[in-house]
């Protein structure tokens, strides 16, 4: 049976934690953002076998988040999505669509909403 | 000297039933790089959780994609049931398993047809879809719908299949098996087919792991990974072994999917033999509070459903990461270095479902 | 010459959930066999007479739909398949959905359903074929008197 662990991290330690997971044989499962008051709660999920490990951190609206796409290559796709839909500023993505992955009528549609 | 040129591919393209746009950077006929651009089908349904309550949202979840509709609805329900601590009756679990596997067969047959169409074997396309209709007939008999079923609810199923219906389905499958063997035999052994699939778009095991491929795309590269073995619904009681191949090319992906069709029939037989009598739903009271990530094996691979609930009837967040989303980065890898003429086949071999991907 | 003898159709997926798309494709395959009416599913707008469109319209696909519509030569008939193509359906309230296909191009036939059943799609195409002949007649009537004088 698969196990799930939730680890709270700090945005500064993100790269360090991601590197540890990479060398530990983890793969990227998904990255997700949830709107909270004045910011976003980011959940990066990694898998090893059938087990799941979430890295969880909360960032304010203007906090720059560093990309993990040079550690986990497919991450750029998720990061662009989070950038386009939630307006989280993510730096140093290996492929940066600069807000053009989703060309929505309304920019960063999740940011304006009140999910409280 | 070769010159570089950029060829736009899509969003409207004859082989794509769905809109996807790629900018293909070519050196003569060779693809050097492929840059995707998505969003043509983006609706923004994840944000509908703010407008539809968690019971109504089952209907939205089912419409993330019309091909894996049943599994989307089921997985959303299982995620909410997990948060609320609802234990659904064993009969409901088995019903879910049977319907899931029927969905897988119909999806794989659909894919085989589209693949045949992509390499220009029209009659094979028609034959695959003709057989798929038998599955859709069974869906219609048991749920009332051909594509969108709405039989899932939080706490179980809306409809039961009586045992005589299940037995009649087994008879239909027994009758189909011979035809299916003949059909899939053409896919696997015909020289005309093999010459279009063998060695096309090889994805190595290392690449598959690095770029996060899922589903048959991953298993065709030799990784034994199938979420069904984690035992959601009634899969815990079912005997199944993930199907893999270690060649990693388009042919291997076809082999894996063909074998999975027969595996699914076998799972339905096992489930039909074990299905217990009893209720198929339990009443659910109150509102969910908490969060959970549900993972299931869809026909296209592992899908993740994240539900965050706050104790009211509206959820905080629903997020779905569908298999095609995960498969796009590795697909772009296989495109690099391929011939322009192989691009349609390569895109098809991940079994793309764009409307899932963009939601 | 009547166009209803062999109307070719072009199918485009707006922002549908795929449900109607696979039903449209299923309609052209055995069992439902739309091809018995001479209908061929084509990928080239210049070959098409009937524009079959599924799913709602969002800001990104609106220009694509408009462009394909403009590329199809007259006479042409637009069939909106499924409730999303008719008015947005379950996704009407989504932030990225403008509404049905008629927000960007004129729609002649509306086929309801979620997903639209093959029988309904065949019915929609049959109605489109009748309309196609009518449009052709009107076009001819408009052209002939002028041609006679020349």
mmCIF file of C-alpha atoms in Angstrom, chain B residues 165-345:
data_model
loop_
_atom_site.group_PDB
_atom_site.id
_atom_site.type_symbol
_atom_site.label_atom_id
_atom_site.label_comp_id
_atom_site.label_asym_id
_atom_site.label_seq_id
_atom_site.Cartn_x
_atom_site.Cartn_y
_atom_site.Cartn_z
ATOM 1 C CA UNK B 165 -26.502 -8.388 -16.477
ATOM 2 C CA UNK B 166 -22.924 -9.006 -15.404
ATOM 3 C CA UNK B 167 -23.181 -12.600 -16.644
ATOM 4 C CA UNK B 168 -24.530 -11.415 -19.995
ATOM 5 C CA UNK B 169 -21.564 -9.030 -20.268
ATOM 6 C CA UNK B 170 -19.176 -11.922 -19.686
ATOM 7 C CA UNK B 171 -20.818 -13.743 -22.581
ATOM 8 C CA UNK B 172 -20.355 -10.691 -24.795
ATOM 9 C CA UNK B 173 -16.684 -10.483 -23.823
ATOM 10 C CA UNK B 174 -16.227 -14.191 -24.553
ATOM 11 C CA UNK B 175 -17.687 -13.591 -28.014
ATOM 12 C CA UNK B 176 -15.517 -10.517 -28.556
ATOM 13 C CA UNK B 177 -12.259 -12.164 -27.614
ATOM 14 C CA UNK B 178 -11.859 -14.050 -30.886
ATOM 15 C CA UNK B 179 -12.506 -10.927 -32.964
ATOM 16 C CA UNK B 180 -10.198 -8.920 -30.744
ATOM 17 C CA UNK B 181 -7.404 -11.462 -31.205
ATOM 18 C CA UNK B 182 -7.785 -11.189 -34.959
ATOM 19 C CA UNK B 183 -7.842 -7.382 -34.848
ATOM 20 C CA UNK B 184 -4.908 -6.960 -32.511
ATOM 21 C CA UNK B 185 -3.024 -9.680 -34.402
ATOM 22 C CA UNK B 186 -3.017 -7.336 -37.382
ATOM 23 C CA UNK B 187 -1.617 -4.532 -35.255
ATOM 24 C CA UNK B 188 1.118 -6.716 -33.829
ATOM 25 C CA UNK B 189 2.122 -8.914 -36.767
ATOM 26 C CA UNK B 190 1.228 -7.188 -40.004
ATOM 27 C CA UNK B 191 4.315 -6.085 -41.893
ATOM 28 C CA UNK B 192 2.705 -2.905 -43.175
ATOM 29 C CA UNK B 193 1.877 -1.868 -39.636
ATOM 30 C CA UNK B 194 5.199 -2.880 -38.144
ATOM 31 C CA UNK B 195 7.194 -0.967 -40.699
ATOM 32 C CA UNK B 196 5.491 2.191 -39.486
ATOM 33 C CA UNK B 197 5.948 1.523 -35.783
ATOM 34 C CA UNK B 198 9.182 -0.399 -35.275
ATOM 35 C CA UNK B 199 11.947 1.772 -33.928
ATOM 36 C CA UNK B 200 9.922 4.965 -34.227
ATOM 37 C CA UNK B 201 10.302 7.364 -31.327
ATOM 38 C CA UNK B 202 12.338 5.339 -28.871
ATOM 39 C CA UNK B 203 12.140 6.514 -25.278
ATOM 40 C CA UNK B 204 14.772 4.910 -23.075
ATOM 41 C CA UNK B 205 14.020 3.826 -19.546
ATOM 42 C CA UNK B 206 16.250 6.583 -18.178
ATOM 43 C CA UNK B 207 14.498 9.238 -20.270
ATOM 44 C CA UNK B 208 11.107 7.909 -19.253
ATOM 45 C CA UNK B 209 12.037 8.200 -15.584
ATOM 46 C CA UNK B 210 13.735 11.593 -15.911
ATOM 47 C CA UNK B 211 10.946 13.224 -17.857
ATOM 48 C CA UNK B 212 8.195 11.703 -15.762
ATOM 49 C CA UNK B 213 6.321 9.585 -18.301
ATOM 50 C CA UNK B 214 3.296 7.691 -17.002
ATOM 51 C CA UNK B 215 1.004 4.894 -18.083
ATOM 52 C CA UNK B 216 1.567 2.688 -21.123
ATOM 53 C CA UNK B 217 4.125 5.226 -22.385
ATOM 54 C CA UNK B 218 6.224 4.545 -19.274
ATOM 55 C CA UNK B 219 5.563 0.802 -19.149
ATOM 56 C CA UNK B 220 6.577 0.420 -22.792
ATOM 57 C CA UNK B 221 9.999 1.702 -21.744
ATOM 58 C CA UNK B 222 10.410 -1.088 -19.244
ATOM 59 C CA UNK B 223 9.251 0.467 -15.975
ATOM 60 C CA UNK B 224 6.863 -1.663 -13.977
ATOM 61 C CA UNK B 225 4.492 0.920 -12.606
ATOM 62 C CA UNK B 226 0.739 0.662 -12.462
ATOM 63 C CA UNK B 227 -1.314 2.508 -9.848
ATOM 64 C CA UNK B 228 -3.918 -0.249 -9.854
ATOM 65 C CA UNK B 229 -1.560 -2.353 -7.778
ATOM 66 C CA UNK B 230 -2.071 0.097 -4.883
ATOM 67 C CA UNK B 231 -5.556 -1.375 -4.535
ATOM 68 C CA UNK B 232 -8.062 1.460 -4.823
ATOM 69 C CA UNK B 233 -11.677 0.487 -5.581
ATOM 70 C CA UNK B 234 -11.618 -3.345 -5.490
ATOM 71 C CA UNK B 235 -8.228 -3.772 -7.141
ATOM 72 C CA UNK B 236 -6.852 -4.977 -3.810
ATOM 73 C CA UNK B 237 -8.708 -8.283 -4.325
ATOM 74 C CA UNK B 238 -7.756 -8.622 -7.979
ATOM 75 C CA UNK B 239 -4.764 -10.477 -9.248
ATOM 76 C CA UNK B 240 -2.902 -8.307 -11.728
ATOM 77 C CA UNK B 241 0.604 -7.851 -12.974
ATOM 78 C CA UNK B 242 1.637 -4.590 -14.698
ATOM 79 C CA UNK B 243 2.308 -5.166 -18.389
ATOM 80 C CA UNK B 244 5.641 -3.900 -19.613
ATOM 81 C CA UNK B 245 7.865 -4.025 -22.640
ATOM 82 C CA UNK B 246 11.479 -2.957 -22.742
ATOM 83 C CA UNK B 247 11.794 -1.828 -26.337
ATOM 84 C CA UNK B 248 10.463 1.689 -25.795
ATOM 85 C CA UNK B 249 9.360 2.417 -29.367
ATOM 86 C CA UNK B 250 5.922 3.016 -30.861
ATOM 87 C CA UNK B 251 5.480 -0.714 -31.442
ATOM 88 C CA UNK B 252 6.135 -1.414 -27.752
ATOM 89 C CA UNK B 253 3.445 1.093 -26.773
ATOM 90 C CA UNK B 254 1.021 -0.692 -29.066
ATOM 91 C CA UNK B 255 1.933 -4.071 -27.559
ATOM 92 C CA UNK B 256 1.395 -2.805 -24.023
ATOM 93 C CA UNK B 257 -2.026 -1.388 -24.831
ATOM 94 C CA UNK B 258 -3.112 -4.483 -26.744
ATOM 95 C CA UNK B 259 -2.138 -6.727 -23.840
ATOM 96 C CA UNK B 260 -3.932 -4.415 -21.444
ATOM 97 C CA UNK B 261 -7.178 -4.922 -23.344
ATOM 98 C CA UNK B 262 -6.998 -8.651 -22.603
ATOM 99 C CA UNK B 263 -5.836 -7.973 -19.058
ATOM 100 C CA UNK B 264 -8.894 -5.785 -18.524
ATOM 101 C CA UNK B 265 -11.214 -8.536 -19.738
ATOM 102 C CA UNK B 266 -9.500 -10.855 -17.281
ATOM 103 C CA UNK B 267 -9.969 -8.334 -14.443
ATOM 104 C CA UNK B 268 -13.664 -8.012 -15.271
ATOM 105 C CA UNK B 269 -13.964 -11.824 -15.108
ATOM 106 C CA UNK B 270 -12.234 -11.907 -11.733
ATOM 107 C CA UNK B 271 -14.408 -9.088 -10.412
ATOM 108 C CA UNK B 272 -17.588 -10.729 -11.729
ATOM 109 C CA UNK B 273 -16.670 -13.945 -9.924
ATOM 110 C CA UNK B 274 -16.031 -12.184 -6.623
ATOM 111 C CA UNK B 275 -18.626 -9.408 -6.540
ATOM 112 C CA UNK B 276 -20.515 -9.596 -3.226
ATOM 113 C CA UNK B 277 -24.230 -9.023 -2.748
ATOM 114 C CA UNK B 278 -25.470 -6.017 -0.841
ATOM 115 C CA UNK B 279 -25.951 -2.295 -0.999
ATOM 116 C CA UNK B 280 -24.248 -0.190 -3.613
ATOM 117 C CA UNK B 281 -24.287 3.139 -1.778
ATOM 118 C CA UNK B 282 -24.238 4.537 1.743
ATOM 119 C CA UNK B 283 -25.830 7.812 2.834
ATOM 120 C CA UNK B 284 -23.317 10.596 3.393
ATOM 121 C CA UNK B 285 -23.943 13.402 5.865
ATOM 122 C CA UNK B 286 -22.030 16.580 6.583
ATOM 123 C CA UNK B 287 -19.313 18.410 4.697
ATOM 124 C CA UNK B 288 -15.728 17.390 4.010
ATOM 125 C CA UNK B 289 -12.839 19.006 5.851
ATOM 126 C CA UNK B 290 -9.238 18.199 5.092
ATOM 127 C CA UNK B 291 -7.158 17.394 2.075
ATOM 128 C CA UNK B 292 -6.245 14.315 0.120
ATOM 129 C CA UNK B 293 -4.488 13.368 -3.055
ATOM 130 C CA UNK B 294 -6.007 10.422 -4.858
ATOM 131 C CA UNK B 295 -4.026 8.665 -7.534
ATOM 132 C CA UNK B 296 -5.486 6.223 -10.017
ATOM 133 C CA UNK B 297 -4.366 4.441 -13.147
ATOM 134 C CA UNK B 298 -6.293 5.764 -16.079
ATOM 135 C CA UNK B 299 -6.047 4.257 -19.575
ATOM 136 C CA UNK B 300 -3.421 6.906 -20.304
ATOM 137 C CA UNK B 301 -1.569 6.552 -17.030
ATOM 138 C CA UNK B 302 -1.391 7.812 -13.503
ATOM 139 C CA UNK B 303 -3.733 10.688 -12.705
ATOM 140 C CA UNK B 304 -3.680 12.735 -9.485
ATOM 141 C CA UNK B 305 -6.689 14.382 -7.920
ATOM 142 C CA UNK B 306 -6.061 16.842 -5.149
ATOM 143 C CA UNK B 307 -9.032 17.917 -3.062
ATOM 144 C CA UNK B 308 -8.837 20.471 -0.295
ATOM 145 C CA UNK B 309 -11.995 21.028 1.697
ATOM 146 C CA UNK B 310 -12.756 23.530 4.405
ATOM 147 C CA UNK B 311 -15.840 22.125 6.098
ATOM 148 C CA UNK B 312 -18.366 24.027 4.000
ATOM 149 C CA UNK B 313 -20.215 22.736 0.981
ATOM 150 C CA UNK B 314 -17.799 24.475 -1.371
ATOM 151 C CA UNK B 315 -14.307 23.057 -1.725
ATOM 152 C CA UNK B 316 -11.193 25.203 -1.380
ATOM 153 C CA UNK B 317 -9.370 23.613 -4.233
ATOM 154 C CA UNK B 318 -9.696 20.831 -6.714
ATOM 155 C CA UNK B 319 -6.749 20.066 -8.875
ATOM 156 C CA UNK B 320 -6.281 17.316 -11.365
ATOM 157 C CA UNK B 321 -3.004 16.357 -12.960
ATOM 158 C CA UNK B 322 -3.873 14.172 -15.877
ATOM 159 C CA UNK B 323 -1.596 11.613 -17.534
ATOM 160 C CA UNK B 324 -1.244 13.535 -20.796
ATOM 161 C CA UNK B 325 0.057 16.558 -18.907
ATOM 162 C CA UNK B 326 2.832 14.397 -17.479
ATOM 163 C CA UNK B 327 3.443 12.754 -20.852
ATOM 164 C CA UNK B 328 3.977 15.928 -22.856
ATOM 165 C CA UNK B 329 7.577 16.650 -21.707
ATOM 166 C CA UNK B 330 8.765 13.077 -22.525
ATOM 167 C CA UNK B 331 6.834 13.188 -25.817
ATOM 168 C CA UNK B 332 8.753 16.327 -26.786
ATOM 169 C CA UNK B 333 11.929 14.376 -26.036
ATOM 170 C CA UNK B 334 10.961 11.589 -28.448
ATOM 171 C CA UNK B 335 10.141 14.159 -31.125
ATOM 172 C CA UNK B 336 13.708 15.476 -31.117
ATOM 173 C CA UNK B 337 15.593 13.796 -33.909
ATOM 174 C CA UNK B 338 12.527 12.225 -35.497
ATOM 175 C CA UNK B 339 11.383 12.612 -39.086
ATOM 176 C CA UNK B 340 8.687 15.181 -39.776
ATOM 177 C CA UNK B 341 6.558 12.428 -41.317
ATOM 178 C CA UNK B 342 6.642 10.483 -38.039
ATOM 179 C CA UNK B 343 5.431 13.368 -35.897
ATOM 180 C CA UNK B 344 1.708 12.492 -36.095
ATOM 181 C CA UNK B 345 2.382 8.875 -35.051
#
